[in-house]
Short mmCIF file of C-alpha atoms in Angstrom, two decimals:
data_model
loop_
_atom_site.label_atom_id
_atom_site.label_comp_id
_atom_site.label_asym_id
_atom_site.label_seq_id
_atom_site.Cartn_x
_atom_site.Cartn_y
_atom_site.Cartn_z
CA MET R 66 -0.01 -0.24 -0.13
CA ASN R 67 1.29 3.49 -0.76
CA ARG R 68 1.87 5.66 2.29
CA ARG R 69 1.38 9.25 2.18
CA HIS R 70 4.60 10.14 2.99
CA GLN R 71 6.49 7.02 1.67
CA LYS R 72 8.36 8.83 -1.29
CA THR R 73 12.08 9.70 -0.50
CA LEU R 74 13.03 13.15 -1.20
CA VAL R 75 15.38 12.75 -4.22
CA LYS R 76 18.82 14.91 -4.15
CA THR R 77 19.22 17.89 -6.21
CA GLY R 78 20.01 17.11 -9.36
CA ALA R 79 21.37 18.91 -12.42
CA LEU R 80 17.78 19.61 -13.66
CA LEU R 81 16.91 21.27 -10.45
CA ALA R 82 20.35 22.64 -10.27
CA SER R 83 19.34 24.66 -13.56
CA VAL R 84 16.05 25.67 -12.21
CA THR R 85 17.73 26.98 -9.00
CA LEU R 86 20.43 28.54 -10.96
CA ALA R 87 17.46 30.61 -13.07
CA LEU R 88 14.74 31.24 -10.28
CA THR R 89 17.21 31.74 -7.30
CA ALA R 90 15.33 34.82 -5.07
CA CYS R 91 17.42 37.33 -3.03
CA GLY R 92 17.71 36.39 0.40
CA GLY R 93 16.26 33.01 1.99
CA ASN R 94 18.02 29.92 3.64
CA ASN R 95 16.05 27.09 1.60
CA GLN R 96 17.28 24.79 -0.39
CA GLY R 97 16.82 22.95 -3.56
CA ALA R 98 13.80 23.15 -6.06
CA SER R 99 12.17 25.67 -3.37
CA GLN R 100 14.43 28.20 -3.89
CA GLY R 101 13.28 28.33 -7.48
CA GLY R 102 9.71 29.23 -5.81
CA GLU R 103 11.46 32.58 -4.82
CA ALA R 104 10.68 33.23 -8.75
CA GLY R 105 12.42 36.02 -10.77
CA GLY R 106 15.92 36.50 -8.63
CA ASN R 107 17.50 40.28 -9.83
CA GLN R 108 14.65 40.37 -12.59
CA GLY R 109 11.93 40.84 -9.51
CA PRO R 110 8.96 39.20 -8.50
CA TYR R 111 7.36 36.36 -10.69
CA GLN R 112 4.23 37.78 -12.42
CA LEU R 113 1.55 34.87 -11.78
CA THR R 114 -2.31 35.35 -12.59
CA MET R 115 -4.66 32.66 -11.48
CA MET R 116 -8.28 32.03 -11.01
CA LEU R 117 -10.04 30.71 -7.79
CA PRO R 118 -13.11 29.94 -6.50
CA SER R 119 -14.34 31.82 -3.43
CA TYR R 120 -16.78 30.70 -0.81
CA ASN R 121 -17.52 34.10 0.98
CA PRO R 122 -19.38 36.98 0.04
CA GLU R 123 -16.76 39.50 0.13
CA THR R 124 -13.40 38.08 -1.39
CA MET R 125 -9.72 38.93 0.04
CA PRO R 126 -9.12 42.22 -0.58
CA ALA R 127 -6.22 43.13 -2.73
CA ASP R 128 -4.05 44.76 -0.43
CA SER R 129 -4.84 42.13 2.42
CA SER R 130 -1.55 41.70 4.55
CA VAL R 131 -1.91 37.89 4.30
CA LEU R 132 -1.75 37.87 0.51
CA LYS R 133 1.20 40.56 0.49
CA LEU R 134 3.28 38.63 3.02
CA LEU R 135 2.41 35.33 0.64
CA GLU R 136 3.85 37.31 -2.36
CA GLU R 137 6.98 38.44 -0.24
CA LYS R 138 7.66 34.94 1.23
CA THR R 139 7.37 34.01 -2.61
CA ASN R 140 8.74 36.44 -4.24
CA THR R 141 5.63 36.70 -6.86
CA LYS R 142 3.14 39.24 -7.34
CA LEU R 143 -0.11 37.56 -7.79
CA THR R 144 -3.18 38.78 -9.56
CA VAL R 145 -6.44 36.74 -8.38
CA SER R 146 -9.75 36.51 -10.24
CA TRP R 147 -12.11 35.20 -7.51
CA VAL R 148 -15.32 33.80 -9.01
CA PRO R 149 -18.26 32.55 -6.39
CA SER R 150 -17.88 29.01 -5.76
CA SER R 151 -21.59 28.22 -7.05
CA SER R 152 -20.81 29.30 -10.76
CA TYR R 153 -17.27 28.68 -10.94
CA THR R 154 -17.16 25.51 -12.71
CA ASP R 155 -19.37 27.13 -15.77
CA LYS R 156 -17.17 29.92 -15.48
CA LEU R 157 -14.31 27.57 -15.85
CA SER R 158 -16.01 25.73 -18.60
CA ALA R 159 -16.45 29.04 -20.70
CA THR R 160 -12.77 30.05 -19.93
CA VAL R 161 -11.32 27.10 -21.30
CA ALA R 162 -13.44 27.10 -24.31
CA SER R 163 -12.10 30.74 -25.35
CA GLY R 164 -8.51 29.53 -24.74
CA GLU R 165 -8.19 32.93 -22.44
CA LEU R 166 -6.97 31.49 -19.69
CA PRO R 167 -4.49 32.95 -16.40
CA LYS R 168 -1.26 31.18 -15.90
CA THR R 169 -2.82 28.81 -13.24
CA PHE R 170 -6.36 27.86 -12.26
CA VAL R 171 -8.03 25.65 -9.82
CA ALA R 172 -9.83 22.84 -11.43
CA LEU R 173 -12.83 21.84 -8.28
CA GLU R 174 -13.88 19.01 -10.63
CA PRO R 175 -10.85 17.38 -12.86
CA LYS R 176 -12.53 14.82 -14.15
CA ALA R 177 -15.23 17.09 -15.58
CA SER R 178 -15.26 16.39 -19.37
CA PHE R 179 -14.64 19.73 -20.38
CA ILE R 180 -11.29 19.49 -18.38
CA VAL R 181 -10.57 15.70 -19.55
CA ASN R 182 -11.14 16.64 -23.25
CA ALA R 183 -8.73 19.80 -22.81
CA ALA R 184 -6.17 17.87 -21.35
CA ARG R 185 -6.57 15.05 -23.92
CA THR R 186 -5.80 17.70 -26.93
CA GLY R 187 -2.40 18.92 -25.14
CA MET R 188 -4.06 22.28 -23.63
CA PHE R 189 -2.23 21.74 -20.07
CA TRP R 190 1.45 20.88 -19.38
CA GLU R 191 1.60 17.61 -18.15
CA VAL R 192 3.57 18.08 -14.57
CA GLY R 193 3.95 14.45 -13.03
CA PRO R 194 7.53 14.18 -14.24
CA TYR R 195 8.76 17.38 -12.71
CA LEU R 196 7.39 16.68 -8.96
CA LYS R 197 10.19 14.49 -7.92
CA SER R 198 12.61 17.52 -8.27
CA TYR R 199 10.67 19.33 -5.68
CA PRO R 200 11.30 18.67 -1.94
CA ASN R 201 7.88 19.55 -1.10
CA LEU R 202 5.56 18.35 -4.22
CA SER R 203 7.66 14.92 -3.94
CA LYS R 204 6.03 14.04 -1.07
CA MET R 205 2.41 14.06 -2.72
CA SER R 206 0.68 10.44 -2.10
CA ASP R 207 0.90 8.08 -4.92
CA ILE R 208 -2.77 7.15 -4.34
CA VAL R 209 -4.02 10.88 -4.50
CA LEU R 210 -1.95 11.32 -7.80
CA LYS R 211 -3.37 8.15 -9.29
CA ASN R 212 -7.13 9.75 -8.08
CA VAL R 213 -6.30 13.01 -10.15
CA SER R 214 -4.73 11.54 -13.42
CA ILE R 215 -6.01 11.49 -16.57
CA ASP R 216 -4.88 8.59 -19.09
CA GLY R 217 -2.25 7.78 -16.55
CA LYS R 218 -0.92 11.27 -16.94
CA ILE R 219 -0.81 13.95 -14.27
CA TYR R 220 -1.84 17.53 -15.25
CA GLY R 221 -1.79 19.53 -12.33
CA VAL R 222 -0.98 19.91 -8.30
CA TYR R 223 -3.66 18.69 -6.32
CA ARG R 224 -4.61 20.82 -3.19
CA GLU R 225 -4.21 18.24 -0.66
CA ARG R 226 -7.39 17.10 1.97
CA ASP R 227 -6.83 14.12 4.35
CA LEU R 228 -6.66 10.75 2.35
CA ALA R 229 -8.54 8.59 4.97
CA ARG R 230 -10.78 10.56 7.66
CA PHE R 231 -13.13 7.27 8.19
CA GLY R 232 -13.66 5.99 11.50
CA LEU R 233 -15.87 5.09 14.42
CA MET R 234 -17.09 7.72 16.52
CA ILE R 235 -18.13 5.89 20.01
CA ARG R 236 -19.60 6.46 23.28
CA GLN R 237 -16.64 5.75 25.66
CA ASP R 238 -18.76 6.65 28.55
CA TRP R 239 -21.07 3.86 27.64
CA LEU R 240 -17.73 1.60 27.27
CA ASN R 241 -17.29 2.36 30.88
CA ASN R 242 -20.58 2.10 32.32
CA LEU R 243 -20.71 -1.43 30.93
CA GLY R 244 -16.98 -2.36 31.37
CA LEU R 245 -16.27 -2.96 27.96
CA GLN R 246 -12.95 -2.55 26.11
CA GLN R 247 -13.18 -0.49 22.76
CA PRO R 248 -13.74 -3.20 19.90
CA LYS R 249 -10.58 -4.34 17.56
CA ASN R 250 -12.39 -6.23 15.56
CA MET R 251 -15.83 -6.99 13.55
CA ASP R 252 -16.70 -9.87 16.09
CA GLU R 253 -15.83 -7.59 18.96
CA LEU R 254 -17.66 -4.44 17.26
CA TYR R 255 -21.08 -6.72 17.11
CA THR R 256 -20.60 -7.82 20.85
CA VAL R 257 -20.26 -4.06 21.66
CA LEU R 258 -23.06 -2.91 19.44
CA LYS R 259 -25.44 -5.67 21.07
CA ALA R 260 -24.46 -4.58 24.60
CA PHE R 261 -25.07 -1.46 23.81
CA THR R 262 -28.62 -1.98 22.92
CA THR R 263 -29.80 -4.24 25.54
CA GLY R 264 -27.30 -3.74 28.70
CA ASP R 265 -28.70 -0.47 29.57
CA PRO R 266 -25.16 1.67 28.45
CA ASP R 267 -27.19 5.10 29.89
CA LYS R 268 -27.90 3.50 33.26
CA ASN R 269 -31.62 4.79 33.21
CA GLY R 270 -33.15 1.49 33.88
CA LYS R 271 -34.76 1.45 30.43
CA GLN R 272 -34.02 -0.14 27.25
CA ASP R 273 -34.22 3.00 25.03
CA THR R 274 -30.57 2.74 23.25
CA ILE R 275 -29.25 1.42 19.77
CA GLY R 276 -25.96 0.30 19.23
CA LEU R 277 -25.37 1.78 15.73
CA ALA R 278 -26.80 5.31 14.45
CA VAL R 279 -27.32 4.63 10.82
CA GLY R 280 -28.87 7.39 8.11
CA MET R 281 -29.05 7.73 4.36
CA GLN R 282 -25.87 10.31 3.71
CA GLY R 283 -26.54 11.51 0.13
CA GLY R 284 -28.83 8.16 -0.88
CA VAL R 285 -25.70 5.98 0.78
CA ILE R 286 -26.17 4.00 4.38
CA ALA R 287 -23.88 5.59 6.76
CA GLY R 288 -20.90 3.46 7.54
CA PHE R 289 -21.94 0.61 5.18
CA LYS R 290 -18.93 1.14 2.63
CA ASP R 291 -16.51 1.46 6.07
CA ILE R 292 -18.20 -1.63 7.46
CA LEU R 293 -17.64 -3.30 3.67
CA THR R 294 -14.06 -2.32 3.97
CA TYR R 295 -13.48 -3.65 7.45
CA MET R 296 -15.05 -7.20 6.13
CA GLY R 297 -12.63 -7.54 3.10
CA GLY R 298 -14.44 -5.76 0.78
CA PRO R 299 -13.32 -3.16 -1.83
CA ASN R 300 -13.39 0.30 -2.04
CA GLU R 301 -15.98 1.18 -4.64
CA TRP R 302 -14.13 -1.39 -7.33
CA GLU R 303 -12.06 -4.65 -6.49
CA LEU R 304 -9.07 -5.84 -8.90
CA LYS R 305 -9.57 -9.46 -9.58
CA ASP R 306 -7.96 -11.63 -11.93
CA GLY R 307 -7.04 -8.25 -13.99
CA LYS R 308 -10.45 -6.82 -14.45
CA LEU R 309 -11.89 -4.36 -12.12
CA ILE R 310 -15.49 -5.47 -10.48
CA PRO R 311 -17.98 -3.02 -8.62
CA ALA R 312 -17.82 -3.19 -5.06
CA HIS R 313 -21.83 -4.49 -5.01
CA MET R 314 -20.70 -7.63 -7.23
CA THR R 315 -18.65 -8.97 -4.83
CA ASP R 316 -18.95 -11.79 -1.84
CA ALA R 317 -18.16 -9.17 0.60
CA TYR R 318 -21.07 -6.94 -0.36
CA MET R 319 -23.72 -9.62 0.25
CA ASP R 320 -21.83 -10.38 3.93
CA THR R 321 -22.33 -6.75 4.44
CA MET R 322 -25.49 -6.37 3.88
CA LYS R 323 -26.14 -9.67 6.01
CA PHE R 324 -24.23 -8.13 8.66
CA TYR R 325 -26.53 -4.95 8.28
CA LYS R 326 -29.73 -6.99 8.22
CA LYS R 327 -28.54 -8.79 11.51
CA LEU R 328 -28.40 -5.33 13.12
CA TYR R 329 -31.77 -4.65 11.80
CA ASP R 330 -33.59 -7.62 12.68
CA GLU R 331 -32.12 -7.51 16.17
CA LYS R 332 -33.10 -3.75 16.67
CA ILE R 333 -29.50 -2.71 16.98
CA ILE R 334 -29.76 -0.06 14.47
CA ASN R 335 -32.73 2.23 14.27
CA GLN R 336 -35.49 0.95 12.50
CA ASP R 337 -36.14 4.14 10.63
CA PHE R 338 -32.79 4.47 9.08
CA ALA R 339 -34.33 4.44 5.28
CA LEU R 340 -36.02 7.58 6.41
CA ILE R 341 -33.10 9.46 8.05
CA PRO R 342 -31.45 11.83 6.00
CA ASP R 343 -28.92 12.40 8.41
CA GLY R 344 -27.87 9.57 10.87
CA ARG R 345 -25.78 12.02 13.11
CA ALA R 346 -29.09 13.25 14.49
CA VAL R 347 -29.87 9.83 16.23
CA MET R 348 -26.15 10.03 17.67
CA ASN R 349 -26.81 13.68 18.68
CA LYS R 350 -30.00 12.88 20.83
CA GLY R 351 -28.14 10.41 22.84
CA GLN R 352 -29.71 7.42 21.53
CA ALA R 353 -26.91 5.68 19.83
CA GLY R 354 -23.73 4.69 20.95
CA LEU R 355 -21.57 4.58 17.89
CA TRP R 356 -21.42 6.62 14.58
CA ILE R 357 -19.09 5.80 11.74
CA ASP R 358 -18.28 8.31 8.89
CA ASN R 359 -15.65 11.42 9.03
CA MET R 360 -14.00 11.36 12.38
CA LEU R 361 -14.16 15.22 12.17
CA ASP R 362 -17.64 14.77 13.42
CA GLY R 363 -16.80 13.25 16.59
CA GLN R 364 -16.33 17.04 18.52
CA ASN R 365 -19.59 18.31 17.30
CA ILE R 366 -21.35 14.80 17.87
CA GLU R 367 -20.34 15.26 21.52
CA ASN R 368 -21.11 18.89 22.15
CA ASN R 369 -24.42 18.11 21.05
CA ILE R 370 -25.10 15.00 23.19
CA LYS R 371 -23.64 16.65 26.11
CA LYS R 372 -26.72 18.89 25.83
CA VAL R 373 -28.58 15.76 27.04
CA ASP R 374 -26.11 14.05 28.67
CA PRO R 375 -23.67 16.24 30.46
CA ASN R 376 -21.20 13.03 31.09
CA ALA R 377 -21.07 12.26 27.22
CA LYS R 378 -17.54 11.26 25.94
CA ILE R 379 -16.81 10.56 22.26
CA ASN R 380 -13.61 8.59 21.58
CA LEU R 381 -12.42 7.79 18.06
CA ILE R 382 -11.05 4.34 16.55
CA ASN R 383 -10.15 3.81 13.40
CA ARG R 384 -8.76 0.37 13.38
CA ILE R 385 -10.87 -2.49 13.17
CA SER R 386 -9.54 -6.00 11.72
CA GLY R 387 -11.29 -8.04 9.51
CA PRO R 388 -11.00 -11.23 7.60
CA LYS R 389 -7.96 -9.06 5.59
CA GLY R 390 -6.78 -7.67 8.72
CA GLU R 391 -6.87 -3.64 9.48
CA ARG R 392 -8.43 -1.67 6.74
CA THR R 393 -9.92 1.66 6.02
CA ARG R 394 -11.29 3.20 2.89
CA ALA R 395 -9.29 6.14 1.25
CA GLY R 396 -11.27 9.14 0.07
CA ALA R 397 -10.33 11.12 -3.02
CA GLY R 398 -7.70 12.95 -0.85
CA TYR R 399 -8.07 16.43 -2.59
CA LEU R 400 -10.40 19.16 -3.53
CA GLY R 401 -9.47 20.33 -6.67
CA MET R 402 -6.25 21.01 -8.54
CA TYR R 403 -3.63 23.90 -9.97
CA MET R 404 -3.56 23.28 -13.98
CA ILE R 405 -1.21 25.56 -15.85
CA PRO R 406 -2.28 25.94 -19.55
CA LYS R 407 0.14 25.87 -22.24
CA THR R 408 -1.70 29.05 -23.77
CA SER R 409 -0.43 30.99 -21.25
CA VAL R 410 2.58 29.42 -19.90
CA LYS R 411 4.47 28.90 -23.42
CA THR R 412 7.66 27.63 -21.96
CA GLU R 413 9.13 24.66 -19.68
CA ALA R 414 11.54 27.40 -17.87
CA GLU R 415 8.22 29.29 -16.72
CA LEU R 416 6.39 26.03 -16.19
CA LYS R 417 8.97 25.40 -13.49
CA GLN R 418 8.80 28.73 -11.71
CA ILE R 419 5.00 28.21 -11.42
CA LEU R 420 6.13 24.63 -9.73
CA ALA R 421 8.57 26.22 -7.67
CA TYR R 422 6.09 28.40 -6.25
CA PHE R 423 3.71 25.80 -5.74
CA ASP R 424 6.26 24.01 -3.83
CA LYS R 425 7.59 26.97 -1.56
CA VAL R 426 3.48 27.79 -0.70
CA SER R 427 3.73 24.33 0.59
CA GLU R 428 6.46 24.72 3.38
CA LYS R 429 5.31 24.90 6.82
CA ASP R 430 5.13 28.31 7.26
CA ILE R 431 3.17 29.27 4.57
CA GLN R 432 1.01 26.61 5.01
CA ASN R 433 -0.13 27.89 8.44
CA LEU R 434 0.02 31.45 7.01
CA MET R 435 -2.73 30.63 4.37
CA LYS R 436 -4.66 28.89 7.09
CA TYR R 437 -4.93 31.27 10.14
CA GLY R 438 -3.30 34.52 8.97
CA ILE R 439 -0.63 36.63 10.71
CA GLU R 440 0.11 35.63 14.15
CA GLY R 441 -0.30 38.80 16.66
CA LYS R 442 -2.49 39.95 13.69
CA GLN R 443 -5.49 37.40 12.43
CA TYR R 444 -5.21 35.48 15.66
CA THR R 445 -2.80 34.90 18.58
CA VAL R 446 -1.69 32.00 20.79
CA GLU R 447 -1.48 32.06 24.73
CA ASN R 448 -0.69 29.13 27.01
CA GLY R 449 -1.32 27.17 23.89
CA GLN R 450 -4.99 27.98 23.09
CA TYR R 451 -5.87 29.51 19.74
CA LYS R 452 -7.84 32.87 19.67
CA GLN R 453 -8.95 34.55 16.52
CA ASN R 454 -8.89 38.52 15.87
CA THR R 455 -12.91 39.33 15.70
CA ASP R 456 -12.17 42.13 13.89
CA ALA R 457 -14.30 42.23 10.54
CA LYS R 458 -11.46 44.12 8.83
CA ILE R 459 -8.69 42.12 9.73
CA LYS R 460 -10.33 38.81 9.44
CA ALA R 461 -11.36 39.74 5.93
CA GLU R 462 -7.62 39.47 5.05
CA ILE R 463 -7.49 35.82 5.37
CA THR R 464 -10.70 35.63 3.35
CA ASP R 465 -10.73 32.34 1.35
CA GLY R 466 -6.78 31.87 2.17
CA ASN R 467 -6.78 28.22 2.01
CA GLN R 468 -7.46 28.31 -1.58
CA PHE R 469 -3.96 28.75 -2.19
CA MET R 470 -2.82 25.90 -0.30
CA ILE R 471 -1.38 22.88 -1.91
CA LEU R 472 0.02 20.37 0.81
CA GLN R 473 -1.41 20.61 4.40
CA ASN R 474 0.78 18.34 6.28
CA GLU R 475 2.11 20.85 8.26
CA VAL R 476 -0.75 22.54 9.75
CA ILE R 477 -0.71 23.33 13.13
CA ASN R 478 -3.96 21.73 14.81
CA TYR R 479 -4.88 24.30 17.61
CA GLY R 480 -8.13 22.51 18.63
CA ASN R 481 -8.69 20.51 21.60
CA GLU R 482 -7.81 16.94 22.68
CA LEU R 483 -10.38 15.14 20.56
CA GLU R 484 -9.74 17.33 17.32
CA LYS R 485 -5.86 16.43 17.76
CA LEU R 486 -6.79 12.68 18.04
CA SER R 487 -8.54 13.01 14.76
CA THR R 488 -5.68 14.52 13.15
CA LYS R 489 -3.23 11.84 14.46
CA LEU R 490 -5.75 9.30 13.31
CA PHE R 491 -6.22 10.35 9.87
CA GLN R 492 -2.21 10.27 9.20
CA ASP R 493 -2.18 6.82 11.04
CA ASN R 494 -5.48 6.01 8.16
CA ALA R 495 -3.24 7.06 5.64
CA THR R 496 -0.52 4.52 6.01
CA PHE R 497 -3.08 1.64 5.61
CA ALA R 498 -6.13 2.87 3.51
CA LEU R 499 -7.13 1.05 0.71
CA ALA R 500 -7.73 2.98 -2.43
CA ASN R 501 -10.41 2.52 -5.01
CA PRO R 502 -8.33 1.12 -8.01
CA ALA R 503 -10.91 2.77 -10.58
CA ALA R 504 -10.47 5.94 -9.18
CA PRO R 505 -8.19 7.36 -12.13
CA PHE R 506 -10.62 6.16 -14.61
CA ILE R 507 -13.88 7.86 -16.23
CA SER R 508 -16.76 6.26 -17.85
CA ASN R 509 -19.09 8.46 -20.21
CA THR R 510 -21.90 6.18 -19.21
CA GLU R 511 -21.28 6.56 -15.68
CA VAL R 512 -21.23 10.39 -16.25
CA GLU R 513 -24.25 10.27 -18.28
CA LYS R 514 -26.32 7.64 -16.06
CA GLY R 515 -24.53 7.61 -12.86
CA LYS R 516 -27.10 8.69 -10.44
CA GLU R 517 -29.70 6.47 -12.06
CA LEU R 518 -27.71 3.66 -11.74
CA SER R 519 -26.51 4.18 -8.64
CA LYS R 520 -30.02 3.95 -7.16
CA ILE R 521 -30.99 0.78 -8.33
CA ILE R 522 -28.23 -0.49 -5.84
CA GLN R 523 -28.85 1.75 -3.02
CA ASP R 524 -32.75 0.70 -2.98
CA ALA R 525 -32.12 -2.72 -3.47
CA THR R 526 -29.56 -2.71 -0.99
CA VAL R 527 -32.07 -0.91 1.88
CA LYS R 528 -34.58 -3.48 0.76
CA PHE R 529 -32.52 -6.46 1.70
CA ILE R 530 -31.38 -5.16 4.84
CA MET R 531 -35.31 -4.52 5.84
CA GLY R 532 -35.85 -8.14 4.72
CA ALA R 533 -37.98 -6.87 1.89
CA LEU R 534 -35.81 -8.95 -0.97
CA THR R 535 -33.98 -12.28 -0.97
CA GLU R 536 -30.86 -13.24 -2.32
CA ALA R 537 -32.60 -14.12 -5.71
CA ASP R 538 -34.14 -10.91 -5.48
CA TRP R 539 -31.01 -8.88 -5.05
CA LYS R 540 -29.29 -10.93 -8.25
CA GLN R 541 -32.34 -9.48 -10.38
CA ALA R 542 -31.50 -6.01 -8.74
CA VAL R 543 -27.86 -6.29 -9.88
CA ASP R 544 -29.07 -7.54 -13.32
CA LYS R 545 -30.77 -4.96 -13.89
CA TRP R 546 -28.06 -2.65 -13.27
CA LEU R 547 -26.21 -4.52 -15.86
CA GLN R 548 -28.91 -4.00 -18.42
CA SER R 549 -29.65 -0.46 -17.78
CA GLY R 550 -26.11 0.75 -18.35
CA GLY R 551 -24.01 -1.22 -15.88
CA SER R 552 -22.36 -3.38 -18.21
CA LYS R 553 -20.94 -0.48 -20.37
CA VAL R 554 -19.71 1.39 -17.34
CA ILE R 555 -17.76 -1.66 -16.32
CA GLU R 556 -16.31 -2.34 -20.18
CA GLU R 557 -15.65 1.36 -20.36
CA ILE R 558 -13.94 1.25 -17.07
CA ASN R 559 -11.82 -1.98 -17.50
CA ALA R 560 -10.54 -0.44 -20.90
CA GLU R 561 -9.37 2.83 -19.51
CA TYR R 562 -7.62 0.42 -17.04
CA ALA R 563 -6.24 -2.07 -19.82
CA LYS R 564 -4.59 1.51 -21.16
CA VAL R 565 -2.28 2.18 -18.01
CA ALA R 566 -2.25 -1.61 -16.43
CA LYS R 567 1.32 -3.10 -16.45
CA PRO R 568 1.66 -6.30 -18.84
#
């Protein structure tokens, strides 16, 4: 399994030396390619135009102290075109079609058809071969690079998000009340969930609790994909005998449905789960002992439960062992990526200047600058406690600062104990996360019919768990999925896989 930081930093070679000579800036003690990030040297700041999404009504002011410090640290002059996030992809599509692009821009949906088509026609620089020459960019995850790739090639620098955020948020106070240890495998997990349902974990003398809170998060059963992975199943797709197979056509998927059906039949999960749009509501009311999803939810869930039970305590678990050992599913690991169009950046030398800028932005001090602003201005830290400046004008200077970020591996976590634990477990998850092997590939049929096809499987899964479908009925649902376009999806995904598969 590829690890987030498994790549070894390469020594500065002849290529890097040439970049450094061309791009060295005044001052600074940075080594290797990151020196090139201070682009322009004696020629003055490098002029870099970019287009970014904004998630706020008011955009970062052009005279922002944070932006000015970013420019100073990277020896660049940044000209930013901010576009509201709600209309960003439409605006980008029109801009790509016109060919009038800035030197770099964020593609929020790197697999959108207009981006893929433009990449295939040679509109963007392929940056993959250059990344190893930069000390920070060389740390990028192999898994995420594959996820953003188009036809096996890397056409941009992705904006990092934690690769694997998923895990268990469990009522530690309930475990303590029942004298139970945290579960380490699927058998122990079932035992704990059963005890949470029947053992009066809240000590109120009533059998009014359940083990697992479940809802339909965006039409998908909460926790199902994670349990599937724990039980030895794939992350969306499975590579078997050289072919990619969708998860719902594997034996492990059936085993996971049977596990959920057992929980449903024994009333260990909320019986109305199919009607609940967000299962966290069940957890927040203090009625359930476990929630499975993004572990960032943990602190907010604890805060909500404390409103009904002041003694509530949430703990986080990220390692559950199953038939194939400890596994967790990887997410995409990115939120958009910076791309560099050849229509605006004509030479390899200038491409290297921009990559060096991205490398510089990924240094620890700039990561935290763009996350929090300037210490003493946008925030202060006293006795280890982070405090944000509430002055509206000063806060505005860090508006959407995270849109400039590439890597986030050096961001300081100023949160409380539970929030810091989530960061630690995210990092641990990345060391054994199971990737989706089909993530790099694009199926035109899935783009066209994906929602319709997904609904066939989602509805049948819910009905099986509730006892409304037999195994024979389930097979008929899978056949319907295949006949409705699923066979074409499998064919197209495998055709894409075959293009990059090693013989």
